Amino acid sequence: MTARFAVGDRVRVDDRTPPGHIRTPWYIRGKSGVVADMVGAFADPEDSARGGDGLPERPLYRVRFRQTVAWPDYAGDGRDTVDIEIFEHWLEPESG
Amino acid sequence: MSTNVDDHDHDHARTFVPDEEDSLGQYAIVEMAVRELLIEKGVFSADEFRQGLEVFDKAGPHLGARAVARAWTDPAYKESLLSDGSAAVKEFGVDMNLTELYVVENTPRVHNVIVCTLCSCYPKPLLGAPPDWYKSRNYRSRMVREPRAVLAEFGTTLPDGVEVRVHDSTATMRYMVLPMRPEGTADLTREQLEALVNRDAMIGVTVVPAP
């Protein structure tokens, strides 16, 4: 498995809205963050939920977002962050 | 108000409370039906099903507390807990099964807190069943949206300059917070430290108080 992104890369979450079992939360679609960790490759839960085998396994990242990016009206400290696990097929380079 | 026994106008048919609830929810009925079919078809036995439940029953915050107290007192263990949580808790007989344990460390600069906005993912093999509030829509929707307000409701007010980092448990990882070791505990044994660690601090909604 070749990981497309490295820790520190800026990435943007796709904002598509496919039907089915999706592990990418709505609130973060279309938002940009930084790859905080690459935790391995795992079966794709979207395919597993359709009765598939989930293969090929897909790289899974922990992406860190500023809360002020996740929620433009965020009321807390501007340094606050949210880390979310996101599969590679939901990520694009931020500039891409 | 009348005390006349003939003045007896409430309806027993409506006030009668049955011994058992007779309206199982749809999911409960589906679970029972599928479970019974799987047992009937020999996919697993009733005994194996019971054993599976017992694995969850035996887990609980005491297991997480052991890992935390050991990490506080053994720098090499702390390093392995943070780099490969699943392997580090295997030493206590904890099997994370199809998930992986990801431990996040609280520091004077960063306070971590765990939520699962999509459902109720929780490190059950390590911490046991989650508290009801962890599964509530209130917690799941608000912890990611206004974490400082929710932390304050748990009595947790963080000093200025501390970053709050929410971890939304969306896929394969299951999270535990490694809380900061409180002041005034230098003389405590590992067992005494274990007793200080509580479930909520390992979810990140509280800190471990000084003894």
Short mmCIF file of C-alpha atoms in Angstrom, two decimals:
data_model
loop_
_atom_site.label_atom_id
_atom_site.label_comp_id
_atom_site.label_asym_id
_atom_site.label_seq_id
_atom_site.Cartn_x
_atom_site.Cartn_y
_atom_site.Cartn_z
CA MET A 1 0.00 0.00 0.00
CA THR A 2 1.34 3.41 -0.95
CA ALA A 3 0.13 6.33 1.09
CA ARG A 4 -0.60 9.38 -0.97
CA PHE A 5 -0.18 11.86 1.87
CA ALA A 6 2.45 12.39 4.56
CA VAL A 7 2.22 13.88 8.04
CA GLY A 8 2.13 17.65 7.73
CA ASP A 9 0.47 17.71 4.30
CA ARG A 10 -2.44 20.10 3.90
CA VAL A 11 -5.52 18.27 2.65
CA ARG A 12 -9.12 19.06 1.80
CA VAL A 13 -12.02 16.73 2.50
CA ASP A 14 -14.25 16.00 -0.48
CA ASP A 15 -17.77 17.41 -0.13
CA ARG A 16 -19.55 14.75 -2.18
CA THR A 17 -22.67 13.19 -0.66
CA PRO A 18 -22.92 9.54 -1.73
CA PRO A 19 -25.68 7.38 -0.25
CA GLY A 20 -24.90 4.59 2.19
CA HIS A 21 -22.72 4.06 5.23
CA ILE A 22 -20.16 6.87 5.28
CA ARG A 23 -17.60 7.40 8.05
CA THR A 24 -16.70 10.94 6.99
CA PRO A 25 -18.85 13.27 9.12
CA TRP A 26 -20.98 15.81 7.27
CA TYR A 27 -19.65 18.75 9.24
CA ILE A 28 -16.10 18.31 7.92
CA ARG A 29 -16.85 17.76 4.23
CA GLY A 30 -15.31 20.48 2.09
CA LYS A 31 -13.03 21.66 4.96
CA SER A 32 -9.22 21.78 4.97
CA GLY A 33 -6.81 20.49 7.59
CA VAL A 34 -3.38 18.97 8.14
CA VAL A 35 -2.44 15.28 8.21
CA ALA A 36 -1.55 14.60 11.86
CA ASP A 37 -0.90 10.86 11.57
CA MET A 38 -1.17 7.94 9.18
CA VAL A 39 -2.55 5.06 11.18
CA GLY A 40 -2.48 2.22 8.65
CA ALA A 41 -4.63 0.67 5.95
CA PHE A 42 -8.02 -0.82 6.72
CA ALA A 43 -10.97 -2.37 4.93
CA ASP A 44 -13.25 0.26 3.41
CA PRO A 45 -16.37 0.45 5.63
CA GLU A 46 -18.45 1.90 2.77
CA ASP A 47 -17.88 -1.27 0.74
CA SER A 48 -18.26 -3.58 3.76
CA ALA A 49 -21.65 -2.01 4.49
CA ARG A 50 -22.80 -2.94 0.99
CA GLY A 51 -21.81 -6.54 1.63
CA GLY A 52 -18.41 -6.25 -0.07
CA ASP A 53 -15.09 -7.45 1.29
CA GLY A 54 -13.84 -3.89 1.82
CA LEU A 55 -10.79 -4.58 -0.33
CA PRO A 56 -8.43 -3.15 -1.29
CA GLU A 57 -7.61 -1.78 2.13
CA ARG A 58 -7.38 1.97 2.13
CA PRO A 59 -4.93 4.24 3.94
CA LEU A 60 -6.51 5.87 7.00
CA TYR A 61 -5.31 9.24 8.25
CA ARG A 62 -5.92 11.34 11.32
CA VAL A 63 -6.51 14.82 10.01
CA ARG A 64 -6.38 17.87 12.31
CA PHE A 65 -8.70 20.80 11.68
CA ARG A 66 -8.90 24.17 13.40
CA GLN A 67 -12.25 24.42 15.17
CA THR A 68 -12.69 27.83 13.57
CA VAL A 69 -12.48 26.06 10.18
CA ALA A 70 -14.86 23.26 11.19
CA TRP A 71 -17.32 25.79 12.64
CA PRO A 72 -16.91 29.34 11.30
CA ASP A 73 -18.80 30.73 14.32
CA TYR A 74 -16.78 28.69 16.86
CA ALA A 75 -16.88 30.48 20.19
CA GLY A 76 -13.88 28.85 21.93
CA ASP A 77 -10.16 29.54 21.78
CA GLY A 78 -8.82 29.96 18.23
CA ARG A 79 -6.14 27.35 18.95
CA ASP A 80 -8.70 24.58 19.56
CA THR A 81 -8.64 21.66 17.13
CA VAL A 82 -10.58 18.55 16.15
CA ASP A 83 -8.85 15.38 14.93
CA ILE A 84 -10.87 13.10 12.66
CA GLU A 85 -10.07 9.74 11.03
CA ILE A 86 -10.56 10.02 7.29
CA PHE A 87 -9.91 7.45 4.56
CA GLU A 88 -7.63 8.45 1.70
CA HIS A 89 -10.33 8.34 -0.97
CA TRP A 90 -12.03 11.26 0.78
CA LEU A 91 -8.94 13.50 0.68
CA GLU A 92 -7.40 15.76 -1.95
CA PRO A 93 -4.33 17.98 -1.76
CA GLU A 94 -5.58 21.36 -0.52
CA SER A 95 -4.30 23.15 -3.61
CA GLY A 96 -5.58 20.39 -5.93
CA MET B 1 -61.05 15.23 48.55
CA SER B 2 -63.49 12.45 49.40
CA THR B 3 -62.58 9.42 51.50
CA ASN B 4 -65.71 7.60 50.50
CA VAL B 5 -64.71 4.12 49.27
CA ASP B 6 -67.52 4.29 46.74
CA ASP B 7 -65.91 7.34 45.19
CA HIS B 8 -63.61 5.12 43.24
CA ASP B 9 -63.37 6.50 39.80
CA HIS B 10 -59.87 5.73 38.53
CA ASP B 11 -59.52 3.15 35.82
CA HIS B 12 -57.60 0.03 36.81
CA ALA B 13 -57.23 -0.97 33.21
CA ARG B 14 -55.25 2.19 32.60
CA THR B 15 -53.23 2.33 35.82
CA PHE B 16 -52.19 -1.32 35.82
CA VAL B 17 -48.43 -1.63 35.28
CA PRO B 18 -47.28 -4.97 33.87
CA ASP B 19 -44.31 -6.73 35.46
CA GLU B 20 -42.38 -6.67 32.21
CA GLU B 21 -42.37 -4.23 29.36
CA ASP B 22 -44.11 -5.89 26.47
CA SER B 23 -43.13 -3.51 23.70
CA LEU B 24 -39.67 -4.47 22.50
CA GLY B 25 -38.21 -2.02 20.04
CA GLN B 26 -37.71 -3.05 16.44
CA TYR B 27 -33.92 -3.34 16.78
CA ALA B 28 -34.25 -5.54 19.87
CA ILE B 29 -36.59 -7.89 18.00
CA VAL B 30 -34.29 -8.02 14.96
CA GLU B 31 -31.28 -8.71 17.22
CA MET B 32 -33.08 -11.61 18.95
CA ALA B 33 -34.28 -13.08 15.66
CA VAL B 34 -30.86 -12.91 13.99
CA ARG B 35 -29.09 -14.23 17.10
CA GLU B 36 -31.46 -17.21 17.35
CA LEU B 37 -31.04 -17.98 13.66
CA LEU B 38 -27.25 -17.87 13.92
CA ILE B 39 -27.33 -20.21 16.91
CA GLU B 40 -29.77 -22.54 15.12
CA LYS B 41 -27.53 -22.62 12.04
CA GLY B 42 -24.50 -23.37 14.20
CA VAL B 43 -22.57 -20.21 13.31
CA PHE B 44 -21.93 -19.86 17.03
CA SER B 45 -23.35 -21.54 20.09
CA ALA B 46 -25.43 -19.95 22.84
CA ASP B 47 -22.49 -20.60 25.15
CA GLU B 48 -20.10 -18.70 22.86
CA PHE B 49 -22.57 -15.82 22.73
CA ARG B 50 -22.63 -15.67 26.53
CA GLN B 51 -18.83 -15.78 26.65
CA GLY B 52 -18.72 -12.85 24.25
CA LEU B 53 -20.89 -10.79 26.57
CA GLU B 54 -18.70 -11.75 29.51
CA VAL B 55 -15.64 -10.31 27.76
CA PHE B 56 -17.35 -6.90 27.85
CA ASP B 57 -18.56 -7.41 31.41
CA LYS B 58 -15.03 -8.12 32.64
CA ALA B 59 -13.62 -4.99 31.01
CA GLY B 60 -13.93 -1.72 32.85
CA PRO B 61 -12.15 1.50 33.77
CA HIS B 62 -9.88 -0.45 36.14
CA LEU B 63 -8.02 -1.80 33.09
CA GLY B 64 -7.47 1.66 31.64
CA ALA B 65 -6.38 2.89 35.07
CA ARG B 66 -3.70 0.20 35.16
CA ALA B 67 -2.31 1.38 31.84
CA VAL B 68 -2.37 5.02 32.97
CA ALA B 69 -0.66 4.38 36.32
CA ARG B 70 1.99 2.27 34.62
CA ALA B 71 2.61 4.99 32.01
CA TRP B 72 3.01 7.55 34.82
CA THR B 73 5.66 5.44 36.51
CA ASP B 74 7.43 3.69 33.61
CA PRO B 75 8.66 5.96 30.76
CA ALA B 76 9.32 3.03 28.41
CA TYR B 77 5.77 1.76 28.91
CA LYS B 78 4.38 5.24 28.32
CA GLU B 79 6.24 5.39 25.02
CA SER B 80 4.82 2.06 23.88
CA LEU B 81 1.30 3.02 25.03
CA LEU B 82 1.46 6.18 22.92
CA SER B 83 3.04 4.55 19.88
CA ASP B 84 1.09 1.25 19.79
CA GLY B 85 -1.74 1.30 22.32
CA SER B 86 -3.21 -2.06 21.28
CA ALA B 87 0.09 -3.87 21.92
CA ALA B 88 0.68 -2.03 25.21
CA VAL B 89 -2.67 -3.05 26.74
CA LYS B 90 -2.30 -6.63 25.52
CA GLU B 91 0.09 -6.98 28.47
CA PHE B 92 -3.00 -6.73 30.69
CA GLY B 93 -4.83 -9.32 28.60
CA VAL B 94 -6.87 -6.71 26.70
CA ASP B 95 -7.63 -7.66 23.09
CA MET B 96 -8.83 -4.68 21.04
CA ASN B 97 -10.26 -7.16 18.52
CA LEU B 98 -10.92 -5.54 15.11
CA THR B 99 -10.19 -2.03 16.38
CA GLU B 100 -6.95 -0.37 17.47
CA LEU B 101 -6.27 1.60 20.62
CA TYR B 102 -4.96 5.13 20.06
CA VAL B 103 -3.81 6.89 23.22
CA VAL B 104 -3.59 10.69 23.30
CA GLU B 105 -1.58 12.43 26.02
CA ASN B 106 -2.72 15.46 27.97
CA THR B 107 0.01 18.04 28.54
CA PRO B 108 0.09 21.51 30.09
CA ARG B 109 -0.58 22.81 26.56
CA VAL B 110 -3.12 20.35 25.12
CA HIS B 111 -6.25 18.85 26.69
CA ASN B 112 -7.72 15.93 24.74
CA VAL B 113 -11.32 14.73 24.81
CA ILE B 114 -13.04 11.87 22.98
CA VAL B 115 -16.39 11.76 21.21
CA CYS B 116 -17.99 9.67 18.49
CA THR B 117 -20.31 11.96 16.54
CA LEU B 118 -21.46 9.25 14.10
CA CYS B 119 -22.48 6.57 16.62
CA SER B 120 -20.91 5.66 19.97
CA CYS B 121 -17.46 4.15 19.26
CA TYR B 122 -15.72 3.52 22.56
CA PRO B 123 -12.73 1.35 23.63
CA LYS B 124 -15.00 -1.29 25.19
CA PRO B 125 -12.39 -4.06 25.56
CA LEU B 126 -10.36 -1.64 27.68
CA LEU B 127 -12.89 0.58 29.49
CA GLY B 128 -16.04 -1.58 29.41
CA ALA B 129 -19.44 -0.27 28.37
CA PRO B 130 -19.62 3.49 27.75
CA PRO B 131 -21.63 5.72 30.10
CA ASP B 132 -25.12 6.56 28.83
CA TRP B 133 -24.27 10.24 28.38
CA TYR B 134 -21.44 9.30 25.99
CA LYS B 135 -24.06 7.80 23.67
CA SER B 136 -26.52 10.69 24.00
CA ARG B 137 -27.23 13.00 21.08
CA ASN B 138 -26.58 15.92 23.38
CA TYR B 139 -22.98 14.90 24.12
CA ARG B 140 -22.25 13.67 20.60
CA SER B 141 -23.44 16.82 18.88
CA ARG B 142 -22.20 19.39 21.40
CA MET B 143 -18.77 18.04 22.39
CA VAL B 144 -17.47 18.56 18.88
CA ARG B 145 -19.28 21.91 18.44
CA GLU B 146 -18.74 23.65 21.79
CA PRO B 147 -16.27 21.48 23.74
CA ARG B 148 -15.38 24.15 26.30
CA ALA B 149 -19.01 24.63 27.28
CA VAL B 150 -19.53 20.87 27.66
CA LEU B 151 -16.28 20.50 29.63
CA ALA B 152 -17.48 23.25 31.97
CA GLU B 153 -20.69 21.27 32.57
CA PHE B 154 -18.46 18.39 33.73
CA GLY B 155 -16.74 20.84 36.08
CA THR B 156 -13.63 21.09 33.92
CA THR B 157 -12.33 24.60 33.35
CA LEU B 158 -8.96 24.75 31.64
CA PRO B 159 -6.30 27.39 32.26
CA ASP B 160 -5.78 30.05 29.58
CA GLY B 161 -3.53 28.97 26.78
CA VAL B 162 -4.55 25.31 26.84
CA GLU B 163 -5.65 24.00 23.45
CA VAL B 164 -8.72 21.77 23.52
CA ARG B 165 -8.30 18.93 21.03
CA VAL B 166 -11.44 16.91 20.32
CA HIS B 167 -10.98 13.46 18.79
CA ASP B 168 -13.95 12.34 16.70
CA SER B 169 -13.78 8.54 16.68
CA THR B 170 -15.01 7.95 13.14
CA ALA B 171 -13.35 4.76 11.88
CA THR B 172 -11.02 2.05 13.17
CA MET B 173 -9.25 3.73 16.09
CA ARG B 174 -10.61 3.67 19.62
CA TYR B 175 -9.32 6.43 21.86
CA MET B 176 -8.18 6.78 25.43
CA VAL B 177 -6.83 9.94 27.04
CA LEU B 178 -3.65 9.61 29.10
CA PRO B 179 -4.43 12.20 31.78
CA MET B 180 -1.76 14.33 33.46
CA ARG B 181 -0.43 12.94 36.71
CA PRO B 182 -1.68 15.24 39.47
CA GLU B 183 0.59 17.23 41.77
CA GLY B 184 1.45 15.78 45.15
CA THR B 185 1.57 12.15 44.01
CA ALA B 186 5.34 11.59 43.89
CA ASP B 187 5.23 9.29 46.93
CA LEU B 188 2.28 7.18 45.83
CA THR B 189 2.70 3.56 44.72
CA ARG B 190 1.47 2.43 41.32
CA GLU B 191 -1.56 0.82 42.99
CA GLN B 192 -2.42 4.06 44.79
CA LEU B 193 -2.11 5.95 41.52
CA GLU B 194 -4.43 3.47 39.81
CA ALA B 195 -7.09 4.21 42.40
CA LEU B 196 -6.94 7.93 41.54
CA VAL B 197 -7.66 7.42 37.83
CA ASN B 198 -11.32 7.51 36.87
CA ARG B 199 -13.26 6.71 33.73
CA ASP B 200 -14.23 10.28 32.87
CA ALA B 201 -10.60 11.42 32.94
CA MET B 202 -9.75 8.71 30.39
CA ILE B 203 -12.54 10.02 28.13
CA GLY B 204 -11.15 13.50 28.74
CA VAL B 205 -14.20 15.23 30.21
CA THR B 206 -12.42 15.65 33.54
CA VAL B 207 -8.85 15.73 34.82
CA VAL B 208 -7.44 13.47 37.55
CA PRO B 209 -7.73 15.48 40.77
CA ALA B 210 -4.88 15.67 43.27
CA PRO B 211 -5.44 13.29 46.21
#
